[in-house]
Amino acid sequence: MNKPENLIENGIRLDGRKPDELRPIKIEVGVLNRADGSCYFEFGGNKVIAAVYGPREVHPRHMQKSTSAVVRYRYNMASFSVEERKRPGPDRRSIEISKVSREALEPVIFQEYFPRSAIDIFVEVLQADAGTRTAGINAASIALADAGIPMKSLVSSCAVGKINDTLVLDLNKDEDNYGQADMPVAITKDGNITLLQMDGHLSRDEFREALEMALKGCEAIYEMQKAALMEKYPAQLEGDVIE
Ligand code: ADP
């Protein structure tokens, strides 16, 4: 798509959403038989799968930590996930996204329960439409719960951005390409921010407003994550509180 004149007109975005509206979300828990936990997550045009293995032995052994588990996160984009074929394999972008996504989840995992072991998280992007790191974190958080990894809370993630001087929640690809700012955020249930990145420009006031908007978006996503887990584990979770 060529740069449109306006990405938002009369308060409605090109895909029909209001400024503070998320794209549709679809969640399936436990889609992979061989993984200890897994999740398929659709976030608008993004389609991602997360697989969790562990706690399990660490290879290579020198990566072991004597007092806690090591958490490893590999974000990968399939070569067919974008319009032009993406060269397979890790690149600077996927290495950075893997690192920040791991750091977004580590604070909620009780790593000290599993010394000398590894918790491996794999995120495969099957279709990309801006916001894949947030979709990956949402999926991974559910897959960790599905694997039975003890966590303090789920982590929920979405981006907020600016198009035509208007703050909008959850940018799609065209808004990301032609917009003025893009700020992915991840939070825990208690409101602790575990990921905050930003491209572009926002004033201080816009930043504050954008953060509020992202936090509201994450709260809505949290409810959907919780509902998906409750659906998979109705008996086990009855009376329990997922935090
Ligand atoms: P995120 O997917 O988390 O928003 P970026 O802002 O880096 O991460 O990427 C935005 C979007 O740009 C991606 O979701 C994808 O649609 C597209 N994109 C990223 N890398 C490539 C690539 N190598 N080739 C084609 N499109 C890409």
PDB file of C-alpha atoms and ligand atoms in Angstrom:
ATOM      1  CA  MET A   1       0.000   0.000   0.000  1.00  0.00           C
ATOM      2  CA  ASN A   2       1.253   3.509  -0.902  1.00  0.00           C
ATOM      3  CA  LYS A   3       1.261   6.177   1.772  1.00  0.00           C
ATOM      4  CA  PRO A   4      -2.387   7.158   2.276  1.00  0.00           C
ATOM      5  CA  GLU A   5      -3.264  10.812   2.696  1.00  0.00           C
ATOM      6  CA  ASN A   6      -4.884  10.166   6.061  1.00  0.00           C
ATOM      7  CA  LEU A   7      -4.539   7.122   8.304  1.00  0.00           C
ATOM      8  CA  ILE A   8      -7.476   8.282  10.401  1.00  0.00           C
ATOM      9  CA  GLU A   9     -10.529  10.298   9.401  1.00  0.00           C
ATOM     10  CA  ASN A  10     -13.326  11.522  11.669  1.00  0.00           C
ATOM     11  CA  GLY A  11     -11.944   9.358  14.452  1.00  0.00           C
ATOM     12  CA  ILE A  12     -12.053   6.139  12.414  1.00  0.00           C
ATOM     13  CA  ARG A  13      -8.925   4.340  11.224  1.00  0.00           C
ATOM     14  CA  LEU A  14      -8.502   2.809   7.760  1.00  0.00           C
ATOM     15  CA  ASP A  15      -9.350  -0.654   9.099  1.00  0.00           C
ATOM     16  CA  GLY A  16     -12.529   0.699  10.716  1.00  0.00           C
ATOM     17  CA  ARG A  17     -11.274   0.803  14.311  1.00  0.00           C
ATOM     18  CA  LYS A  18     -11.657   3.593  16.817  1.00  0.00           C
ATOM     19  CA  PRO A  19      -8.392   5.025  18.220  1.00  0.00           C
ATOM     20  CA  ASP A  20      -8.511   2.948  21.412  1.00  0.00           C
ATOM     21  CA  GLU A  21      -9.652  -0.316  19.815  1.00  0.00           C
ATOM     22  CA  LEU A  22      -7.551  -3.486  19.689  1.00  0.00           C
ATOM     23  CA  ARG A  23      -7.518  -5.741  16.646  1.00  0.00           C
ATOM     24  CA  PRO A  24      -9.504  -8.987  17.009  1.00  0.00           C
ATOM     25  CA  ILE A  25      -7.772 -11.629  19.135  1.00  0.00           C
ATOM     26  CA  LYS A  26      -8.101 -15.405  18.893  1.00  0.00           C
ATOM     27  CA  ILE A  27      -6.406 -17.732  21.374  1.00  0.00           C
ATOM     28  CA  GLU A  28      -5.985 -21.508  21.407  1.00  0.00           C
ATOM     29  CA  VAL A  29      -4.200 -23.160  24.318  1.00  0.00           C
ATOM     30  CA  GLY A  30      -2.247 -26.432  24.059  1.00  0.00           C
ATOM     31  CA  VAL A  31      -2.027 -26.802  20.290  1.00  0.00           C
ATOM     32  CA  LEU A  32       1.245 -28.759  20.170  1.00  0.00           C
ATOM     33  CA  ASN A  33       1.496 -32.317  21.526  1.00  0.00           C
ATOM     34  CA  ARG A  34       5.246 -32.487  22.006  1.00  0.00           C
ATOM     35  CA  ALA A  35       5.677 -29.196  23.836  1.00  0.00           C
ATOM     36  CA  ASP A  36       5.065 -28.987  27.592  1.00  0.00           C
ATOM     37  CA  GLY A  37       2.954 -25.906  26.964  1.00  0.00           C
ATOM     38  CA  SER A  38       1.818 -24.117  23.829  1.00  0.00           C
ATOM     39  CA  CYS A  39      -0.447 -21.441  22.475  1.00  0.00           C
ATOM     40  CA  TYR A  40      -1.659 -20.210  19.106  1.00  0.00           C
ATOM     41  CA  PHE A  41      -2.356 -16.479  19.179  1.00  0.00           C
ATOM     42  CA  GLU A  42      -3.955 -14.342  16.478  1.00  0.00           C
ATOM     43  CA  PHE A  43      -3.711 -10.602  16.901  1.00  0.00           C
ATOM     44  CA  GLY A  44      -5.330  -8.949  13.882  1.00  0.00           C
ATOM     45  CA  GLY A  45      -3.173 -10.038  10.940  1.00  0.00           C
ATOM     46  CA  ASN A  46      -0.492 -11.542  13.179  1.00  0.00           C
ATOM     47  CA  LYS A  47      -0.473 -15.304  13.633  1.00  0.00           C
ATOM     48  CA  VAL A  48       2.050 -16.736  16.075  1.00  0.00           C
ATOM     49  CA  ILE A  49       2.678 -20.007  17.901  1.00  0.00           C
ATOM     50  CA  ALA A  50       4.518 -20.267  21.202  1.00  0.00           C
ATOM     51  CA  ALA A  51       5.978 -23.526  22.507  1.00  0.00           C
ATOM     52  CA  VAL A  52       7.440 -23.990  25.980  1.00  0.00           C
ATOM     53  CA  TYR A  53       9.763 -26.834  26.995  1.00  0.00           C
ATOM     54  CA  GLY A  54      10.909 -27.359  30.556  1.00  0.00           C
ATOM     55  CA  PRO A  55      11.982 -27.112  33.208  1.00  0.00           C
ATOM     56  CA  ARG A  56      14.552 -29.437  31.603  1.00  0.00           C
ATOM     57  CA  GLU A  57      18.274 -30.140  31.588  1.00  0.00           C
ATOM     58  CA  VAL A  58      20.506 -27.347  30.344  1.00  0.00           C
ATOM     59  CA  HIS A  59      22.655 -27.959  27.288  1.00  0.00           C
ATOM     60  CA  PRO A  60      25.353 -26.769  27.003  1.00  0.00           C
ATOM     61  CA  ARG A  61      25.934 -27.391  30.697  1.00  0.00           C
ATOM     62  CA  HIS A  62      28.109 -24.320  31.247  1.00  0.00           C
ATOM     63  CA  MET A  63      24.920 -22.275  30.810  1.00  0.00           C
ATOM     64  CA  GLN A  64      23.482 -23.776  34.016  1.00  0.00           C
ATOM     65  CA  LYS A  65      22.813 -21.494  36.968  1.00  0.00           C
ATOM     66  CA  SER A  66      23.258 -23.122  40.372  1.00  0.00           C
ATOM     67  CA  THR A  67      20.492 -21.151  42.103  1.00  0.00           C
ATOM     68  CA  SER A  68      17.887 -20.656  39.392  1.00  0.00           C
ATOM     69  CA  ALA A  69      16.575 -21.767  36.038  1.00  0.00           C
ATOM     70  CA  VAL A  70      17.812 -20.131  32.855  1.00  0.00           C
ATOM     71  CA  VAL A  71      15.047 -18.804  30.658  1.00  0.00           C
ATOM     72  CA  ARG A  72      15.733 -18.850  26.923  1.00  0.00           C
ATOM     73  CA  TYR A  73      13.473 -17.222  24.335  1.00  0.00           C
ATOM     74  CA  ARG A  74      13.772 -17.614  20.589  1.00  0.00           C
ATOM     75  CA  TYR A  75      11.642 -15.386  18.385  1.00  0.00           C
ATOM     76  CA  ASN A  76      11.653 -16.446  14.753  1.00  0.00           C
ATOM     77  CA  MET A  77       9.825 -15.142  11.714  1.00  0.00           C
ATOM     78  CA  ALA A  78       8.934 -17.745   9.083  1.00  0.00           C
ATOM     79  CA  SER A  79      10.231 -16.812   5.646  1.00  0.00           C
ATOM     80  CA  PHE A  80       6.627 -16.834   4.372  1.00  0.00           C
ATOM     81  CA  SER A  81       5.319 -14.595   7.174  1.00  0.00           C
ATOM     82  CA  VAL A  82       5.866 -11.325   5.319  1.00  0.00           C
ATOM     83  CA  GLU A  83       5.119 -10.077   1.808  1.00  0.00           C
ATOM     84  CA  GLU A  84       8.653 -10.367   0.444  1.00  0.00           C
ATOM     85  CA  ARG A  85      10.313 -13.641   1.447  1.00  0.00           C
ATOM     86  CA  LYS A  86      12.267 -13.134   4.669  1.00  0.00           C
ATOM     87  CA  ARG A  87      15.758 -14.630   4.683  1.00  0.00           C
ATOM     88  CA  PRO A  88      15.541 -17.570   7.105  1.00  0.00           C
ATOM     89  CA  GLY A  89      17.531 -17.629  10.318  1.00  0.00           C
ATOM     90  CA  PRO A  90      18.356 -15.188  13.094  1.00  0.00           C
ATOM     91  CA  ASP A  91      19.150 -11.572  12.321  1.00  0.00           C
ATOM     92  CA  ARG A  92      19.788  -8.491  14.462  1.00  0.00           C
ATOM     93  CA  ARG A  93      16.077  -7.764  14.770  1.00  0.00           C
ATOM     94  CA  SER A  94      15.069 -11.263  15.907  1.00  0.00           C
ATOM     95  CA  ILE A  95      17.975 -11.413  18.381  1.00  0.00           C
ATOM     96  CA  GLU A  96      16.870  -8.089  19.888  1.00  0.00           C
ATOM     97  CA  ILE A  97      13.206  -9.136  20.031  1.00  0.00           C
ATOM     98  CA  SER A  98      14.185 -12.456  21.661  1.00  0.00           C
ATOM     99  CA  LYS A  99      16.145 -10.598  24.329  1.00  0.00           C
ATOM    100  CA  VAL A 100      13.501  -8.003  25.202  1.00  0.00           C
ATOM    101  CA  SER A 101      10.721 -10.615  25.139  1.00  0.00           C
ATOM    102  CA  ARG A 102      12.656 -12.860  27.521  1.00  0.00           C
ATOM    103  CA  GLU A 103      13.186  -9.878  29.810  1.00  0.00           C
ATOM    104  CA  ALA A 104       9.463  -9.102  29.628  1.00  0.00           C
ATOM    105  CA  LEU A 105       8.631 -12.558  31.002  1.00  0.00           C
ATOM    106  CA  GLU A 106      11.501 -13.330  33.385  1.00  0.00           C
ATOM    107  CA  PRO A 107      10.211 -11.156  36.240  1.00  0.00           C
ATOM    108  CA  VAL A 108       7.037 -13.269  36.609  1.00  0.00           C
ATOM    109  CA  ILE A 109       8.673 -16.720  36.465  1.00  0.00           C
ATOM    110  CA  PHE A 110       9.715 -18.348  39.747  1.00  0.00           C
ATOM    111  CA  GLN A 111      13.137 -19.206  38.340  1.00  0.00           C
ATOM    112  CA  GLU A 112      14.573 -19.992  41.781  1.00  0.00           C
ATOM    113  CA  TYR A 113      12.314 -23.080  41.996  1.00  0.00           C
ATOM    114  CA  PHE A 114      14.310 -24.820  39.271  1.00  0.00           C
ATOM    115  CA  PRO A 115      18.070 -24.486  39.788  1.00  0.00           C
ATOM    116  CA  ARG A 116      20.339 -25.976  37.090  1.00  0.00           C
ATOM    117  CA  SER A 117      17.452 -26.286  34.634  1.00  0.00           C
ATOM    118  CA  ALA A 118      16.250 -24.496  31.532  1.00  0.00           C
ATOM    119  CA  ILE A 119      12.888 -23.132  30.498  1.00  0.00           C
ATOM    120  CA  ASP A 120      12.874 -22.779  26.739  1.00  0.00           C
ATOM    121  CA  ILE A 121      10.357 -20.592  24.958  1.00  0.00           C
ATOM    122  CA  PHE A 122      10.037 -20.660  21.175  1.00  0.00           C
ATOM    123  CA  VAL A 123       7.906 -18.181  19.273  1.00  0.00           C
ATOM    124  CA  GLU A 124       7.292 -18.738  15.594  1.00  0.00           C
ATOM    125  CA  VAL A 125       5.673 -15.962  13.594  1.00  0.00           C
ATOM    126  CA  LEU A 126       3.589 -17.527  10.822  1.00  0.00           C
ATOM    127  CA  GLN A 127       2.073 -14.268   9.586  1.00  0.00           C
ATOM    128  CA  ALA A 128       3.275 -10.771  10.444  1.00  0.00           C
ATOM    129  CA  ASP A 129       1.296  -7.549  10.405  1.00  0.00           C
ATOM    130  CA  ALA A 130       3.075  -5.273  12.934  1.00  0.00           C
ATOM    131  CA  GLY A 131       3.041  -6.096  16.625  1.00  0.00           C
ATOM    132  CA  THR A 132       4.563  -9.560  16.366  1.00  0.00           C
ATOM    133  CA  ARG A 133       6.677  -9.113  19.494  1.00  0.00           C
ATOM    134  CA  THR A 134       3.559  -8.248  21.514  1.00  0.00           C
ATOM    135  CA  ALA A 135       1.649 -11.211  20.033  1.00  0.00           C
ATOM    136  CA  GLY A 136       4.640 -13.433  20.863  1.00  0.00           C
ATOM    137  CA  ILE A 137       4.791 -12.292  24.486  1.00  0.00           C
ATOM    138  CA  ASN A 138       1.028 -12.803  24.939  1.00  0.00           C
ATOM    139  CA  ALA A 139       1.288 -16.295  23.451  1.00  0.00           C
ATOM    140  CA  ALA A 140       4.415 -17.204  25.423  1.00  0.00           C
ATOM    141  CA  SER A 141       2.853 -16.132  28.695  1.00  0.00           C
ATOM    142  CA  ILE A 142      -0.102 -18.465  28.080  1.00  0.00           C
ATOM    143  CA  ALA A 143       2.185 -21.294  26.916  1.00  0.00           C
ATOM    144  CA  LEU A 144       4.205 -20.962  30.149  1.00  0.00           C
ATOM    145  CA  ALA A 145       1.013 -21.310  32.179  1.00  0.00           C
ATOM    146  CA  ASP A 146      -0.049 -24.261  29.998  1.00  0.00           C
ATOM    147  CA  ALA A 147       3.337 -25.899  30.754  1.00  0.00           C
ATOM    148  CA  GLY A 148       2.592 -25.534  34.464  1.00  0.00           C
ATOM    149  CA  ILE A 149       5.533 -23.201  35.084  1.00  0.00           C
ATOM    150  CA  PRO A 150       4.877 -21.352  38.374  1.00  0.00           C
ATOM    151  CA  MET A 151       4.389 -17.657  37.671  1.00  0.00           C
ATOM    152  CA  LYS A 152       3.489 -14.624  39.739  1.00  0.00           C
ATOM    153  CA  SER A 153       1.212 -13.337  36.992  1.00  0.00           C
ATOM    154  CA  LEU A 154       0.500 -13.535  33.300  1.00  0.00           C
ATOM    155  CA  VAL A 155       2.154 -10.906  31.109  1.00  0.00           C
ATOM    156  CA  SER A 156       0.055  -8.990  28.596  1.00  0.00           C
ATOM    157  CA  SER A 157       1.391  -6.882  25.774  1.00  0.00           C
ATOM    158  CA  CYS A 158       0.269  -4.454  23.083  1.00  0.00           C
ATOM    159  CA  ALA A 159       1.565  -1.380  21.312  1.00  0.00           C
ATOM    160  CA  VAL A 160       0.303   2.150  21.137  1.00  0.00           C
ATOM    161  CA  GLY A 161       1.317   4.628  18.480  1.00  0.00           C
ATOM    162  CA  LYS A 162       0.658   7.924  16.763  1.00  0.00           C
ATOM    163  CA  ILE A 163      -0.868   8.436  13.323  1.00  0.00           C
ATOM    164  CA  ASN A 164      -1.837  11.843  11.887  1.00  0.00           C
ATOM    165  CA  ASP A 165      -1.127  13.397  15.317  1.00  0.00           C
ATOM    166  CA  THR A 166      -3.626  11.037  16.985  1.00  0.00           C
ATOM    167  CA  LEU A 167      -2.723   8.387  19.566  1.00  0.00           C
ATOM    168  CA  VAL A 168      -4.005   4.958  18.598  1.00  0.00           C
ATOM    169  CA  LEU A 169      -3.905   1.527  20.204  1.00  0.00           C
ATOM    170  CA  ASP A 170      -2.358  -1.512  18.535  1.00  0.00           C
ATOM    171  CA  LEU A 171      -0.923  -0.324  15.212  1.00  0.00           C
ATOM    172  CA  ASN A 172      -1.415  -2.429  12.106  1.00  0.00           C
ATOM    173  CA  LYS A 173       1.241  -2.646   9.373  1.00  0.00           C
ATOM    174  CA  ASP A 174       0.206   0.445   7.409  1.00  0.00           C
ATOM    175  CA  GLU A 175      -0.081   2.497  10.587  1.00  0.00           C
ATOM    176  CA  ASP A 176       3.337   1.251  11.662  1.00  0.00           C
ATOM    177  CA  ASN A 177       4.870   2.030   8.254  1.00  0.00           C
ATOM    178  CA  TYR A 178       3.395   5.492   7.817  1.00  0.00           C
ATOM    179  CA  GLY A 179       2.733   6.549  11.416  1.00  0.00           C
ATOM    180  CA  GLN A 180       4.720   8.889  13.645  1.00  0.00           C
ATOM    181  CA  ALA A 181       5.413   6.662  16.659  1.00  0.00           C
ATOM    182  CA  ASP A 182       5.206   3.031  17.775  1.00  0.00           C
ATOM    183  CA  MET A 183       5.530   2.037  21.430  1.00  0.00           C
ATOM    184  CA  PRO A 184       5.185  -1.627  22.453  1.00  0.00           C
ATOM    185  CA  VAL A 185       4.478  -2.226  26.146  1.00  0.00           C
ATOM    186  CA  ALA A 186       4.144  -5.346  28.324  1.00  0.00           C
ATOM    187  CA  ILE A 187       2.755  -5.421  31.867  1.00  0.00           C
ATOM    188  CA  THR A 188       2.009  -7.859  34.653  1.00  0.00           C
ATOM    189  CA  LYS A 189      -1.373  -8.127  36.341  1.00  0.00           C
ATOM    190  CA  ASP A 190      -0.161  -5.811  39.107  1.00  0.00           C
ATOM    191  CA  GLY A 191       0.734  -3.133  36.586  1.00  0.00           C
ATOM    192  CA  ASN A 192       4.504  -3.646  36.598  1.00  0.00           C
ATOM    193  CA  ILE A 193       5.909  -2.683  33.225  1.00  0.00           C
ATOM    194  CA  THR A 194       8.285  -5.340  31.899  1.00  0.00           C
ATOM    195  CA  LEU A 195       8.719  -4.028  28.346  1.00  0.00           C
ATOM    196  CA  LEU A 196       8.708  -0.485  27.032  1.00  0.00           C
ATOM    197  CA  GLN A 197      10.209   0.456  23.686  1.00  0.00           C
ATOM    198  CA  MET A 198       9.591   3.361  21.391  1.00  0.00           C
ATOM    199  CA  ASP A 199      10.248   4.392  17.800  1.00  0.00           C
ATOM    200  CA  GLY A 200       9.372   7.883  16.608  1.00  0.00           C
ATOM    201  CA  HIS A 201       8.358  10.973  18.502  1.00  0.00           C
ATOM    202  CA  LEU A 202       5.876  11.707  21.286  1.00  0.00           C
ATOM    203  CA  SER A 203       5.607  14.768  23.525  1.00  0.00           C
ATOM    204  CA  ARG A 204       5.727  14.186  27.277  1.00  0.00           C
ATOM    205  CA  ASP A 205       1.959  14.552  27.568  1.00  0.00           C
ATOM    206  CA  GLU A 206       1.410  12.247  24.626  1.00  0.00           C
ATOM    207  CA  PHE A 207       3.752   9.716  26.200  1.00  0.00           C
ATOM    208  CA  ARG A 208       1.757   9.708  29.437  1.00  0.00           C
ATOM    209  CA  GLU A 209      -1.524   9.354  27.568  1.00  0.00           C
ATOM    210  CA  ALA A 210      -0.072   6.669  25.293  1.00  0.00           C
ATOM    211  CA  LEU A 211       1.117   4.628  28.269  1.00  0.00           C
ATOM    212  CA  GLU A 212      -2.350   4.800  29.858  1.00  0.00           C
ATOM    213  CA  MET A 213      -3.883   3.642  26.585  1.00  0.00           C
ATOM    214  CA  ALA A 214      -1.450   0.737  26.287  1.00  0.00           C
ATOM    215  CA  LEU A 215      -2.100  -0.309  29.887  1.00  0.00           C
ATOM    216  CA  LYS A 216      -5.849  -0.382  29.236  1.00  0.00           C
ATOM    217  CA  GLY A 217      -5.246  -2.462  26.100  1.00  0.00           C
ATOM    218  CA  CYS A 218      -3.093  -4.891  28.108  1.00  0.00           C
ATOM    219  CA  GLU A 219      -5.808  -5.213  30.746  1.00  0.00           C
ATOM    220  CA  ALA A 220      -8.299  -6.232  28.062  1.00  0.00           C
ATOM    221  CA  ILE A 221      -5.800  -8.751  26.673  1.00  0.00           C
ATOM    222  CA  TYR A 222      -5.202 -10.150  30.177  1.00  0.00           C
ATOM    223  CA  GLU A 223      -8.918 -10.928  30.495  1.00  0.00           C
ATOM    224  CA  MET A 224      -8.810 -12.804  27.179  1.00  0.00           C
ATOM    225  CA  GLN A 225      -5.678 -14.740  28.193  1.00  0.00           C
ATOM    226  CA  LYS A 226      -7.296 -15.686  31.475  1.00  0.00           C
ATOM    227  CA  ALA A 227     -10.521 -16.763  29.748  1.00  0.00           C
ATOM    228  CA  ALA A 228      -8.573 -18.956  27.283  1.00  0.00           C
ATOM    229  CA  LEU A 229      -6.762 -20.713  30.152  1.00  0.00           C
ATOM    230  CA  MET A 230      -9.991 -21.129  32.140  1.00  0.00           C
ATOM    231  CA  GLU A 231     -11.574 -22.744  29.097  1.00  0.00           C
ATOM    232  CA  LYS A 232      -8.701 -25.249  28.798  1.00  0.00           C
ATOM    233  CA  TYR A 233      -8.489 -25.964  32.538  1.00  0.00           C
ATOM    234  CA  PRO A 234     -11.990 -25.441  33.954  1.00  0.00           C
ATOM    235  CA  ALA A 235     -11.792 -28.050  36.731  1.00  0.00           C
ATOM    236  CA  GLN A 236      -8.285 -27.223  37.927  1.00  0.00           C
ATOM    237  CA  LEU A 237      -8.915 -23.515  38.066  1.00  0.00           C
ATOM    238  CA  GLU A 238     -12.299 -23.464  39.699  1.00  0.00           C
ATOM    239  CA  GLY A 239     -11.945 -21.466  42.860  1.00  0.00           C
ATOM    240  CA  ASP A 240      -8.315 -20.660  42.048  1.00  0.00           C
ATOM    241  CA  VAL A 241      -7.311 -17.182  41.117  1.00  0.00           C
ATOM    242  CA  ILE A 242      -5.071 -16.755  38.106  1.00  0.00           C
ATOM    243  CA  GLU A 243      -3.027 -13.681  38.794  1.00  0.00           C
TER     244      GLU A 243
HETATM  245  P1  ADP B   1       6.845  -5.890  15.535  1.00  0.00           P
HETATM  246  O1  ADP B   1       6.412  -6.999  14.622  1.00  0.00           O
HETATM  247  O2  ADP B   1       7.028  -6.356  16.933  1.00  0.00           O
HETATM  248  O3  ADP B   1       5.964  -4.673  15.416  1.00  0.00           O
HETATM  249  P2  ADP B   1       8.809  -4.364  14.018  1.00  0.00           P
HETATM  250  O4  ADP B   1       8.290  -3.029  14.414  1.00  0.00           O
HETATM  251  O5  ADP B   1      10.296  -4.559  13.886  1.00  0.00           O
HETATM  252  O6  ADP B   1       8.315  -5.474  15.068  1.00  0.00           O
HETATM  253  O7  ADP B   1       8.176  -4.828  12.661  1.00  0.00           O
HETATM  254  C1  ADP B   1       6.934  -4.369  12.238  1.00  0.00           C
HETATM  255  C2  ADP B   1       6.443  -5.217  11.104  1.00  0.00           C
HETATM  256  O8  ADP B   1       7.291  -5.068   9.974  1.00  0.00           O
HETATM  257  C3  ADP B   1       6.434  -6.717  11.356  1.00  0.00           C
HETATM  258  O9  ADP B   1       5.343  -7.144  12.142  1.00  0.00           O
HETATM  259  C4  ADP B   1       6.388  -7.233   9.951  1.00  0.00           C
HETATM  260  O10 ADP B   1       5.046  -7.143   9.449  1.00  0.00           O
HETATM  261  C5  ADP B   1       7.274  -6.260   9.207  1.00  0.00           C
HETATM  262  N1  ADP B   1       8.637  -6.787   9.083  1.00  0.00           N
HETATM  263  C6  ADP B   1       9.560  -6.928  10.035  1.00  0.00           C
HETATM  264  N2  ADP B   1      10.690  -7.498   9.557  1.00  0.00           N
HETATM  265  C7  ADP B   1      10.479  -7.730   8.262  1.00  0.00           C
HETATM  266  C8  ADP B   1      11.248  -8.302   7.191  1.00  0.00           C
HETATM  267  N3  ADP B   1      12.486  -8.761   7.374  1.00  0.00           N
HETATM  268  N4  ADP B   1      10.674  -8.351   5.977  1.00  0.00           N
HETATM  269  C9  ADP B   1       9.426  -7.885   5.761  1.00  0.00           C
HETATM  270  N5  ADP B   1       8.638  -7.346   6.718  1.00  0.00           N
HETATM  271  C10 ADP B   1       9.149  -7.266   7.946  1.00  0.00           C
END
